[in-house]
Short mmCIF file of C-alpha atoms in Angstrom, two decimals:
data_model
loop_
_atom_site.label_atom_id
_atom_site.label_comp_id
_atom_site.label_asym_id
_atom_site.label_seq_id
_atom_site.Cartn_x
_atom_site.Cartn_y
_atom_site.Cartn_z
CA MET A 125 99.76 123.65 74.28
CA ASP A 126 96.17 122.68 74.39
CA ASN A 127 94.60 119.47 75.69
CA ASP A 128 94.59 117.76 72.29
CA GLN A 129 98.19 118.20 71.82
CA ARG A 130 99.38 116.87 75.33
CA GLN A 131 101.44 113.80 75.09
CA GLU A 132 100.54 110.69 77.13
CA PRO A 133 102.68 110.38 80.08
CA ILE A 134 105.56 107.78 79.35
CA LEU A 135 105.47 106.58 83.17
CA ARG A 136 102.15 105.67 84.78
CA ILE A 137 102.11 104.35 88.37
CA SER A 138 98.53 103.48 87.54
CA ASP A 139 99.82 100.59 85.34
CA VAL A 140 101.41 99.07 88.45
CA GLU A 141 99.09 96.60 90.12
CA PRO A 142 98.81 97.49 93.97
CA GLN A 143 99.79 94.74 96.39
CA ASP A 144 98.57 94.23 99.89
CA ARG A 145 101.47 95.00 102.33
CA TYR A 146 102.32 95.90 105.70
CA VAL A 147 104.12 99.29 105.97
CA GLY A 148 106.07 100.43 109.10
CA PHE A 149 106.68 104.09 109.13
CA VAL A 150 109.27 105.17 111.93
CA ASP A 151 110.56 108.48 112.93
CA ILE A 152 114.00 108.74 114.75
CA LEU A 153 113.30 111.31 117.46
CA GLY A 154 116.07 113.56 118.21
CA TRP A 155 117.63 113.20 114.73
CA GLY A 156 117.81 116.68 113.87
CA ASP A 157 119.65 117.75 117.20
CA LYS A 158 122.03 114.56 116.61
CA VAL A 159 123.00 115.79 113.00
CA LYS A 160 123.59 119.44 114.14
CA THR A 161 125.51 118.58 117.22
CA ASP A 162 127.51 115.48 116.30
CA PHE A 163 127.50 114.62 112.76
CA ALA A 164 130.09 111.69 113.29
CA ALA A 165 127.60 110.12 115.97
CA ALA A 166 124.76 110.59 113.50
CA LEU A 167 126.75 108.81 110.81
CA GLU A 168 127.66 106.06 113.11
CA LEU A 169 124.06 105.65 114.00
CA TYR A 170 123.08 105.42 110.42
CA ASP A 171 125.82 102.69 109.72
CA ASN A 172 124.24 100.86 112.70
CA LEU A 173 120.64 101.10 111.45
CA ILE A 174 121.33 100.00 108.03
CA ASN A 175 123.60 97.08 109.11
CA ILE A 176 121.71 96.03 112.33
CA PHE A 177 119.95 93.03 111.04
CA GLU A 178 119.53 90.34 108.53
CA MET A 179 116.16 88.83 108.35
CA PRO A 180 116.10 85.16 108.77
CA PRO A 181 115.11 83.31 105.87
CA GLU A 182 112.30 81.40 107.78
CA ILE A 183 110.49 84.86 108.58
CA ASP A 184 111.13 86.86 105.54
CA ASP A 185 109.45 85.58 102.31
CA GLY A 186 111.58 87.71 100.25
CA SER A 187 109.17 90.72 100.17
CA PHE A 188 110.72 92.57 103.15
CA SER A 189 112.55 95.85 102.18
CA MET A 190 113.61 98.95 104.33
CA ARG A 191 114.00 102.41 103.08
CA ILE A 192 115.76 105.19 105.10
CA VAL A 193 115.50 109.00 104.17
CA SER A 194 117.06 111.24 106.83
CA ASP A 195 115.02 110.54 110.04
CA SER A 196 112.28 108.40 108.37
CA ILE A 197 112.30 104.73 108.12
CA MET A 198 109.86 102.85 105.91
CA LEU A 199 109.53 99.01 106.19
CA ILE A 200 107.66 97.12 103.74
CA CYS A 201 106.49 93.34 103.81
CA SER A 202 103.62 91.02 102.86
CA LYS A 203 103.84 89.73 106.52
CA VAL A 204 103.73 91.51 109.64
CA THR A 205 106.35 89.52 111.59
CA PRO A 206 109.42 90.83 109.73
CA ILE A 207 108.10 94.36 110.19
CA ALA A 208 107.60 93.76 114.00
CA MET A 209 111.09 92.29 114.32
CA ALA A 210 112.78 94.98 112.41
CA CYS A 211 111.15 97.65 114.52
CA ASN A 212 112.52 96.02 117.76
CA LEU A 213 115.89 95.73 116.30
CA LEU A 214 115.69 99.36 115.18
CA GLN A 215 114.54 100.36 118.55
CA HIS A 216 117.46 98.84 120.27
CA GLY A 217 119.92 100.09 117.72
CA ALA A 218 118.72 103.79 118.20
CA LEU A 219 118.78 103.37 121.95
CA ALA A 220 122.33 102.72 121.66
CA TYR A 221 122.96 106.10 120.19
CA ASP A 222 120.60 107.97 122.61
CA CYS A 223 117.79 108.15 120.06
CA LEU A 224 114.12 106.82 120.42
CA LEU A 225 111.78 105.69 117.64
CA ARG A 226 108.25 106.56 117.30
CA GLY A 227 105.97 105.13 114.48
CA GLY A 228 103.11 103.06 113.35
CA ILE A 229 102.38 99.92 111.22
CA ALA A 230 99.35 99.73 108.90
CA PHE A 231 98.04 97.35 106.09
CA GLY A 232 96.65 98.09 102.74
CA LYS A 233 97.32 98.69 99.11
CA HIS A 234 100.78 99.57 98.32
CA ILE A 235 102.43 100.59 94.94
CA GLU A 236 106.09 101.28 94.22
CA LEU A 237 107.74 102.25 91.00
CA VAL A 238 111.42 102.85 90.38
CA HIS A 239 112.27 104.66 87.00
CA LYS A 240 115.68 106.17 86.34
CA ASN A 241 116.89 107.76 89.46
CA ASN A 242 113.32 108.47 90.71
CA TYR A 243 111.40 106.41 93.36
CA TYR A 244 107.50 106.65 93.44
CA VAL A 245 105.31 105.25 96.26
CA LEU A 246 101.55 105.43 96.39
CA SER A 247 100.54 103.71 99.66
CA GLU A 248 97.45 103.33 101.99
CA PRO A 249 99.27 101.93 104.69
CA LEU A 250 102.10 104.43 104.62
CA VAL A 251 99.50 107.19 104.97
CA HIS A 252 97.86 105.49 107.84
CA ALA A 253 101.13 104.79 109.62
CA ALA A 254 102.50 108.36 109.23
CA MET A 255 99.31 109.76 110.58
CA LEU A 256 99.48 107.25 113.52
CA GLU A 257 103.06 108.21 114.11
CA LYS A 258 102.08 111.95 114.33
CA GLN A 259 99.28 110.92 116.97
CA ILE A 260 101.33 109.10 119.39
CA LYS A 261 103.00 110.96 122.19
CA ALA A 262 105.17 108.36 123.62
CA PRO A 263 108.27 106.68 121.75
CA CYS A 264 106.72 103.50 120.70
CA ILE A 265 105.64 101.67 117.55
CA ALA A 266 101.89 101.17 117.32
CA PHE A 267 99.51 99.18 115.19
CA HIS A 268 96.84 100.85 113.12
CA PRO A 269 93.52 99.10 113.18
CA SER A 270 93.97 98.18 109.50
CA ALA A 271 96.68 95.96 110.62
CA ILE A 272 95.24 94.37 113.44
CA PRO A 273 92.51 91.96 111.75
CA GLN A 274 95.39 90.76 109.56
CA PHE A 275 97.55 89.58 112.31
CA ASP A 276 98.63 85.91 112.45
CA TYR A 277 99.18 85.93 116.23
CA GLU A 278 100.58 82.53 116.24
CA GLU A 279 103.32 83.84 113.79
CA LEU A 280 103.94 86.97 115.72
CA LEU A 281 104.31 85.03 118.98
CA SER A 282 106.58 82.51 117.42
CA ALA A 283 109.23 85.57 117.37
CA SER A 284 111.49 85.30 120.43
CA PRO A 285 110.29 87.54 123.46
CA PHE A 286 113.11 89.97 122.75
CA MET A 287 111.90 90.52 119.44
CA ARG A 288 108.28 91.45 121.02
CA LEU A 289 109.32 94.34 123.07
CA ILE A 290 108.18 97.99 122.50
CA LEU A 291 105.15 97.00 120.28
CA TYR A 292 101.72 98.17 120.96
CA PHE A 293 98.53 97.04 119.55
#
């Protein structure tokens, strides 16, 4: 088939308008060992992580979402406070099952597209957060410089002190 006979793609992520979003990328440390050695405990941890919290309506503007694939957790929101709160709750939930989390939070252009059973993501903050997660040596969740100038510190500090633990910026 030559170039003139190629069909235009039916699905184009470039037709989706990018949105400014905070994205948290978090890795569950020790997940592979947990799955291999105690699958029942891994299943229980998963149940705990997916049911650990319900975001209070005064904090979530309706844009918060969480995606978990194996040992990777992606948190997306238009505001940083729900991401920070979710990270802390996830940290505490993972600790209860002898797992630690390491990750990053970044800010930038983010696009998601769902078509049939397929899920597509093109995201500056996901790339930055994942790269940050790889650089961090200690189990913590750090803020990428792209997220720091965007902080509303008043909003972040309005969260209870318990919700502000284990975050570094």
